[in-house]
Coordinates of C-alpha atoms and ligand atoms in Angstrom, one line a residue:
X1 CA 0.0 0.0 0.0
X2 CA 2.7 2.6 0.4
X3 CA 3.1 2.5 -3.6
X4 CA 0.7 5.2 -3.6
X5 CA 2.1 7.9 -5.4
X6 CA 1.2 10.9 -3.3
X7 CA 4.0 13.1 -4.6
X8 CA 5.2 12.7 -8.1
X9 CA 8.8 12.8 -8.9
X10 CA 10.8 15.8 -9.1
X11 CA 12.8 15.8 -12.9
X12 CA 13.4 19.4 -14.3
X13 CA 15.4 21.7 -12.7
X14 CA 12.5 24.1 -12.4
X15 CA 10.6 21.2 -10.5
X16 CA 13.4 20.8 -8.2
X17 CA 13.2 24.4 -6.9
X18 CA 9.2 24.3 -6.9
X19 CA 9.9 21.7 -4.9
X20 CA 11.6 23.3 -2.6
X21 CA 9.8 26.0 -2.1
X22 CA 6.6 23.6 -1.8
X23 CA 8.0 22.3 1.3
X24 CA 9.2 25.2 2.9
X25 CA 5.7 26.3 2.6
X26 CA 4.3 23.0 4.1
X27 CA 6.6 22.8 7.1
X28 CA 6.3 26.3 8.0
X29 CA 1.9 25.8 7.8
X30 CA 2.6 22.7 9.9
X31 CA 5.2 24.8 12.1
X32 CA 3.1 27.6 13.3
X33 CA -0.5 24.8 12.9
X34 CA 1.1 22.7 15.3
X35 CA 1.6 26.2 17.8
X36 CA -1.6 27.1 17.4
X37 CA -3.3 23.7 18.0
X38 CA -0.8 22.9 20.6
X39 CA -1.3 26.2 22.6
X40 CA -5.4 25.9 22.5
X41 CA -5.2 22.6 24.0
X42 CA -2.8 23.2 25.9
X43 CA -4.8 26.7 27.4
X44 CA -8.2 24.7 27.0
X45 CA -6.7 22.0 29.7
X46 CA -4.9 24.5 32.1
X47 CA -7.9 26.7 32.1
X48 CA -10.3 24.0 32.3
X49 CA -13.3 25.2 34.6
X50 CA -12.7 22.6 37.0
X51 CA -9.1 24.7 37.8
X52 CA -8.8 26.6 40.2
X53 CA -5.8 28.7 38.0
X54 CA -4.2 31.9 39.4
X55 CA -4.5 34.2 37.2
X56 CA -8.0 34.4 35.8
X57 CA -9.5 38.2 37.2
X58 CA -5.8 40.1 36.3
X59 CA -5.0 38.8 32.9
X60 CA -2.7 40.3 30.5
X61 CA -4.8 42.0 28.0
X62 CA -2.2 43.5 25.7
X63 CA 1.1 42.9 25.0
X64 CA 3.2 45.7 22.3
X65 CA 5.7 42.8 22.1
X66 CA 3.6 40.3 21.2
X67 CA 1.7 42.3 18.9
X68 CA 4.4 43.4 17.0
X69 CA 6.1 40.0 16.8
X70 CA 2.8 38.4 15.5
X71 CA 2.2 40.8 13.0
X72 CA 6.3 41.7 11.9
X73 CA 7.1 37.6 11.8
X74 CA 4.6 36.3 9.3
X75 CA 4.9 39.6 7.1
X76 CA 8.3 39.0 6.8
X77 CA 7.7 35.6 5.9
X78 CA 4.9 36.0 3.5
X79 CA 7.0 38.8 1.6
X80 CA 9.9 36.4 0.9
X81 CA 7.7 33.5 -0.1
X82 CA 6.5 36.1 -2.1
X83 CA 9.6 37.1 -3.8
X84 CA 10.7 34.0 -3.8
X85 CA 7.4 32.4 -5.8
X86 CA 7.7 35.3 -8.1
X87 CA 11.3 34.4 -9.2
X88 CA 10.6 30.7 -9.8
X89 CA 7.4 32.2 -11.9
X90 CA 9.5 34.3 -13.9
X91 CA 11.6 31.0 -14.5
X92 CA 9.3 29.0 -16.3
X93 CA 7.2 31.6 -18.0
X94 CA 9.3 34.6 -19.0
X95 CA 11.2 34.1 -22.2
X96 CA 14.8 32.6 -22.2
X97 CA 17.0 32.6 -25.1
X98 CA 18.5 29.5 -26.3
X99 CA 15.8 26.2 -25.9
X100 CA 15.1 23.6 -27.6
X101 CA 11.8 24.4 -29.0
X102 CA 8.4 22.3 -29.6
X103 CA 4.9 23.1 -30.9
X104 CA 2.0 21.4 -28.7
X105 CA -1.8 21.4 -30.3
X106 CA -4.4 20.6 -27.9
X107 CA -7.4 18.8 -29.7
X108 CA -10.2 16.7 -28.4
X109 CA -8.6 14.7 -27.4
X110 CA -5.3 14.4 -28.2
X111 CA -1.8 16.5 -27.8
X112 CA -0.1 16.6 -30.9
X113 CA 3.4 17.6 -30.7
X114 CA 5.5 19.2 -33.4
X115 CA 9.3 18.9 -33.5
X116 CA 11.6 21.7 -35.4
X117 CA 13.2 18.8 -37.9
X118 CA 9.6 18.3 -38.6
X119 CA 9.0 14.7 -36.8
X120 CA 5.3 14.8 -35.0
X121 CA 4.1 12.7 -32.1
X122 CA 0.9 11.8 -31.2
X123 CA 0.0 11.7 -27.2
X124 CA 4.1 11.3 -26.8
X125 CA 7.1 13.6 -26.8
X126 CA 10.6 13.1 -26.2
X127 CA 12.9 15.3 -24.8
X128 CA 16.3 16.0 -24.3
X129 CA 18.0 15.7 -20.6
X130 CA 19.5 18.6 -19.6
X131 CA 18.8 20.8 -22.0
X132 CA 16.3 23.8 -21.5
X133 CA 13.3 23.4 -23.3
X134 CA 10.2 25.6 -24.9
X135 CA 7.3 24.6 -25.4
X136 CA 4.7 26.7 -27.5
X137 CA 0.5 25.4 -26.7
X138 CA -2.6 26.0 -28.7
X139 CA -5.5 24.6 -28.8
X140 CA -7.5 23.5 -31.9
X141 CA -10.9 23.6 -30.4
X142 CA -11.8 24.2 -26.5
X143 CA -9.3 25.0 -23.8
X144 CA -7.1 22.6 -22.4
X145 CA -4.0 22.6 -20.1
X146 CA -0.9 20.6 -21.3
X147 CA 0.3 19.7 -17.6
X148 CA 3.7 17.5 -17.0
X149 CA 3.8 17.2 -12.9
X150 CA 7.2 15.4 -12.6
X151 CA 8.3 18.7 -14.3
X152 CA 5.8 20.9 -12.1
X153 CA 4.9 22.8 -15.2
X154 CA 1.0 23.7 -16.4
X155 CA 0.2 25.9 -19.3
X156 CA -3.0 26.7 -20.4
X157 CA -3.5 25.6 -24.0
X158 CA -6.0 28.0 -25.7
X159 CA -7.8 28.5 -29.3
X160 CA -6.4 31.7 -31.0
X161 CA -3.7 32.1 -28.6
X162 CA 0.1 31.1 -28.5
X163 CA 1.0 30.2 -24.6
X164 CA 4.9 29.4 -23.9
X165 CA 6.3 27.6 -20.7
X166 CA 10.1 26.9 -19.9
X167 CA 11.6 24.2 -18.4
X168 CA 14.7 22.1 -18.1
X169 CA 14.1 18.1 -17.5
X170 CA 17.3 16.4 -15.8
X171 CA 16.1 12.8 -15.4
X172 CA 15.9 10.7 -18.4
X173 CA 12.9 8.4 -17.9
X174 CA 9.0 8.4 -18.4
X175 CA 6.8 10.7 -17.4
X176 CA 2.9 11.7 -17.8
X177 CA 1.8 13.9 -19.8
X178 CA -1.8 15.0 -18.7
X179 CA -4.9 17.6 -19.6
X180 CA -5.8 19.5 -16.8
X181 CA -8.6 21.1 -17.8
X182 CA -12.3 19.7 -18.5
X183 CA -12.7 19.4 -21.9
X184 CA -15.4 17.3 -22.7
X185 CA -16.1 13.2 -22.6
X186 CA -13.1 11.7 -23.3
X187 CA -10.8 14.3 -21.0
X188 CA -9.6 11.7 -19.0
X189 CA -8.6 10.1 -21.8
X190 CA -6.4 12.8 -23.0
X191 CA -3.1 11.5 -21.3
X192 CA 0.2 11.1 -23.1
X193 CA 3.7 10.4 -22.0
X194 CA 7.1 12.5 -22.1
X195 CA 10.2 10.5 -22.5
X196 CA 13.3 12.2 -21.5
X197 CA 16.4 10.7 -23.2
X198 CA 19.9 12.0 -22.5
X199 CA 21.6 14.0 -25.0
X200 CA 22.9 11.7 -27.6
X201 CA 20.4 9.4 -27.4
X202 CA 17.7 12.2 -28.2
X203 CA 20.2 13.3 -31.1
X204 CA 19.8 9.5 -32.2
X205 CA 16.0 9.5 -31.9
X206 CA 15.5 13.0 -34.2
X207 CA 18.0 11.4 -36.5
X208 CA 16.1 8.2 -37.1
X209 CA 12.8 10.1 -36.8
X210 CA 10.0 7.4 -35.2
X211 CA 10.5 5.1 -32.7
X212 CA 7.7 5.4 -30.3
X213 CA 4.2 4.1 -31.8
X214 CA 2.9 8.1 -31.7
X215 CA 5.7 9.4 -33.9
X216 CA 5.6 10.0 -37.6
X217 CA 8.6 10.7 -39.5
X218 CA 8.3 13.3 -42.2
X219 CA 12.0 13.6 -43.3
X220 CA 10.8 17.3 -43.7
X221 CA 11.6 20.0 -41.4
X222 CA 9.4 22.0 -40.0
X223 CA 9.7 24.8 -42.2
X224 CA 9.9 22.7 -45.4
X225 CA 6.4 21.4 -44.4
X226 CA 5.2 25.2 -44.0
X227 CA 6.6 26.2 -47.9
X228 CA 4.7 22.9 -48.9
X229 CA 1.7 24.3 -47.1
X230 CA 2.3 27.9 -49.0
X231 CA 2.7 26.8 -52.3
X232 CA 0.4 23.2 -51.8
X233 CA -3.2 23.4 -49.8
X234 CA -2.9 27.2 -49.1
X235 CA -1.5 28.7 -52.5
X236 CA -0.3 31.5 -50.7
X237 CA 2.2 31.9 -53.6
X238 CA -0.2 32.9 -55.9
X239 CA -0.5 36.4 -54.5
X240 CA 3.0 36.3 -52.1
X241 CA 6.6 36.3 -53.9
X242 CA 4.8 36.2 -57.3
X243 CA 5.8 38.0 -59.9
X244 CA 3.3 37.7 -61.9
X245 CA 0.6 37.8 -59.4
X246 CA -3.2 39.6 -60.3
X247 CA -2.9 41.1 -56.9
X248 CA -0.2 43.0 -55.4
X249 CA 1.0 41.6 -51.6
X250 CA 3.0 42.0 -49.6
X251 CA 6.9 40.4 -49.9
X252 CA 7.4 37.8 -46.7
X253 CA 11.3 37.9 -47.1
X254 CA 12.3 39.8 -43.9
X255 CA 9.0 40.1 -42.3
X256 CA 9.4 38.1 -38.9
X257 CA 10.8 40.5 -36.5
X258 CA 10.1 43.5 -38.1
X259 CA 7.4 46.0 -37.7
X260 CA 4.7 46.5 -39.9
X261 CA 2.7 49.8 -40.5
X262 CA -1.0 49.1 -41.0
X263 CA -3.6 50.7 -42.5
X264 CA -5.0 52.2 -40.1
X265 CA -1.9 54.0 -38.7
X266 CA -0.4 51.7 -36.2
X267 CA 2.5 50.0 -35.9
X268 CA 2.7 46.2 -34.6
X269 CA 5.7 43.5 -34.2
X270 CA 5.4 40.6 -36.5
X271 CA 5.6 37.9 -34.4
X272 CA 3.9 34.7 -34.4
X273 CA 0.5 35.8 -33.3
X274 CA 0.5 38.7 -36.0
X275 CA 1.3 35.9 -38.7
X276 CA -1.4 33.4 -37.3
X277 CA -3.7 36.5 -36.9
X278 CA -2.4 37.7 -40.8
X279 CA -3.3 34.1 -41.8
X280 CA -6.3 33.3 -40.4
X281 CA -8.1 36.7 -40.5
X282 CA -6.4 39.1 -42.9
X283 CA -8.8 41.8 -42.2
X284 CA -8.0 42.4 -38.8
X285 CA -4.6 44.0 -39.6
X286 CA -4.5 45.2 -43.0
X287 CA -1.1 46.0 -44.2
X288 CA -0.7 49.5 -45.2
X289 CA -0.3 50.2 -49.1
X290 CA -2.2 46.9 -49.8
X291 CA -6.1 46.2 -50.6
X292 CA -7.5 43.6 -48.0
X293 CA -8.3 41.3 -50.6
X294 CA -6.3 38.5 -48.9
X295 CA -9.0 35.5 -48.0
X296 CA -9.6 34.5 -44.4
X297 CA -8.2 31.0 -43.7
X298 CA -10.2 30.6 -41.0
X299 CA -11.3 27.1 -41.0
X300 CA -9.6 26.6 -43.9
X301 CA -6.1 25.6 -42.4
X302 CA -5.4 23.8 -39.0
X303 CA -3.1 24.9 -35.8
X304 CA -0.6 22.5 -37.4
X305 CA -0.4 23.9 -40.6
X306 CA -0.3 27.7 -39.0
X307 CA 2.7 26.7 -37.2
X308 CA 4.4 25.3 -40.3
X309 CA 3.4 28.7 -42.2
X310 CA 4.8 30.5 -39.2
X311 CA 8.3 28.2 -39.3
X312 CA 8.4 29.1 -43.0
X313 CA 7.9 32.9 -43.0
X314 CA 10.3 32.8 -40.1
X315 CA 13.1 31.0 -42.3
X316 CA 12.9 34.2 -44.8
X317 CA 13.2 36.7 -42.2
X318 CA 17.2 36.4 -42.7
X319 CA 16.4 37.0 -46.5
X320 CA 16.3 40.3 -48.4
X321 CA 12.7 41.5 -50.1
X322 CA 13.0 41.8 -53.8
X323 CA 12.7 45.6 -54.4
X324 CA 11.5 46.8 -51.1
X325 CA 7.5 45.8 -49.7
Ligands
HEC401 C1 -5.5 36.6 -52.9 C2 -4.1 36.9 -52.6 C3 -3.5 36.4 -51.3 C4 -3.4 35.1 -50.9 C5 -3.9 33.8 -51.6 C6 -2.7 35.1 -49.6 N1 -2.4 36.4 -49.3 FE1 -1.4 37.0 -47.6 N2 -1.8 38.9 -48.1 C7 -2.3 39.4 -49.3 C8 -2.4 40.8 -49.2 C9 -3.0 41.7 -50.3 C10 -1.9 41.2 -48.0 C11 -1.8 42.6 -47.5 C12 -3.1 43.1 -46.9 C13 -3.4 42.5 -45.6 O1 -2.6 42.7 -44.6 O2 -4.4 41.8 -45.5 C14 -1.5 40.0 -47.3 C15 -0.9 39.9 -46.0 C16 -0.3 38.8 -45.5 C17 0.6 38.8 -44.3 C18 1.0 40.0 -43.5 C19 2.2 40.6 -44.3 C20 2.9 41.8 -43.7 O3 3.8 42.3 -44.4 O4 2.6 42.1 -42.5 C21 0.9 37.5 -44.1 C22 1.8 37.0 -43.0 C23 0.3 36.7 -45.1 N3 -0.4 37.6 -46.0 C24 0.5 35.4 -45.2 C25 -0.2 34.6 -46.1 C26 -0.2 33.2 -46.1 C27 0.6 32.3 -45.2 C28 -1.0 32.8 -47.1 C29 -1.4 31.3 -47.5 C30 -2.0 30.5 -46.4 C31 -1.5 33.9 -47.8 N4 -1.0 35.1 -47.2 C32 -2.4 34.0 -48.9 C33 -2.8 38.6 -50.3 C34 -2.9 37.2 -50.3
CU402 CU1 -8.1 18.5 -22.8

């Protein structure tokens, strides 16, 4: 019986100091429970009304240092577990330069995980051991949270919205993968598993491509699958990099990164969520110097095939636009 799991293990670096701070937390709320409990017995028996105790009629009724050490003490306390959460916060969710990146759709009810070199797993995702790692989460339908407890990380995965968490697993082995938000019949179904390999073994497994029953290899990467997407199902380049395009659009070479002037006078960063918002609804930002005759792909393409895109127009941001935008 003492197989139960009640605390799962601890294998990202970011997990070790949650950890840590987890159990500071507990042992001071047991700490100062235990006082508290202790001293009401302990006050309820001495005190009992059988007692004949002393000091009953002249009883202290206020104390300065008391009062200031009850009140000073668990400030103090509360504003460095403060500080201290926020740092570990900041850890996983503020962005680091550097990581190993992968694209996670949420579906009903599935996670489907996309790899740079362009291998996709199904409910599975491998990871390399000591190596910091992003992940990117969207959802293709209702919200779900992409949760990995041995790594103490939860994100949120939502539709129409690119989420990121960071974290660094240290312990090669097997670990679940869960949905921790209610998303319909088959939730509890939705459960995959993250295998952590060390280094050169992970090199091995994106090498060779499959291996687990989820994985598919592609042999293209991530951003040769977006320019089949471009010029295959979504015939971007009818329009985009076109010379002899009907309509005039604009040039994607050098786009990612920069800032674009709309339309309507503002400025915005094209950064993912402006190319999956460029993509998907085209009106919403209009381009300035261009028509908005670009066609809403809205139900047209899938999360998958946005991040693809994305990798793609992300490749030509290093090249040159021919003759200016
Ligand atoms: C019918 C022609 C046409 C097609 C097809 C088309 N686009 Fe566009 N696209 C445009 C025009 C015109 C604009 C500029 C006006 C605007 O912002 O809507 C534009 C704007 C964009 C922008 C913003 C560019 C910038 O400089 O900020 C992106 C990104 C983009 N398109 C990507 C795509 C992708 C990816 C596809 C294929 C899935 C696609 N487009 C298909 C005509 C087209
Ligand atoms: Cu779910």
């Amino acid at each position: 019986m003492w197989n139960i799991p009640f605390f799962p293990p601890t294998a990202s670096k970011e997990g070790e100091a949650i950890s840590t701070l987890y159990w500071t937390i507990t042992w001071l709320a047991i700490f100062f429970g235990a006082i508290v409990l202790f001293g009401a017995i302990y006050l309820a028996v001495k005190y009992r009304a059988s007692n004949e105790a002393v000091r009953r009629d002249d009883a202290v009724e206020t104390d300065l240092r008391l009062e200031l050490g009850w009140t000073l003490i668990p400030l103090v306390l509360a504003l460095a577990i403060f500080g201290w959460s926020a740092k570990l916060y900041g850890d996983i969710y503020a962005p680091r330069e550097g990581a190993y990146e992968v694209f996670v759709v949420g579906k009903q009810w599935m996670w489907h995980c996309q790899h740079p070199n362009g291998i996709r797993e199904n409910n599975e995702l491998h990871l390399p051991a000591g190596r910091l790692v992003k992940v990117t989460v969207i959802s293709q339908d209702v919200i779900h949270a992409f949760s990995i407890p041995a790594f103490r990380v939860k994100r949120d995965a939502v539709p129409g919205r690119y989420n990121t968490v960071y974290f660094t697993p240290t312990q090669p082995g097997k670990y679940h993968l869960f949905c921790t938000e209610y998303c319909g019949t088959k939730h509890s179904e939705m459960i995959g598993w993250v295998y952590v390999l060390p280094s050169e073994e992970f090199q091995q497994w994106l090498a060779k491509g499959a291996g687990g029953a989820g994985a598919a290899a592609v042999g293209l990467s991530l951003e040769e699958q977006g320019k089949q997407v471009f010029e295959g199902v979504g015939a971007c380049n009818s329009c985009h990099m076109n010379p002899n395009a009907a309509v005039k659009a604009p040039d994607l070479r050098g786009l990612f990164g920069s800032k674009v002037k709309l339309a309507d006078g503002r400025t915005v960063v094209a950064d993912e969520a402006y190319i999956r918002e460029s993509i998907l609804n085209p009106g919403a930002k209009v381009v300035e110097g261009y028509q908005p005759v670009m066609p809403p792909y809205q139900g047209v393409l899938s999360e998958e095939q946005i991040i693809q895109l994305t990798a793609y127009i992300k490749s030509l941001a290093k090249e040159q636009p021919a003759g200016g935008k």
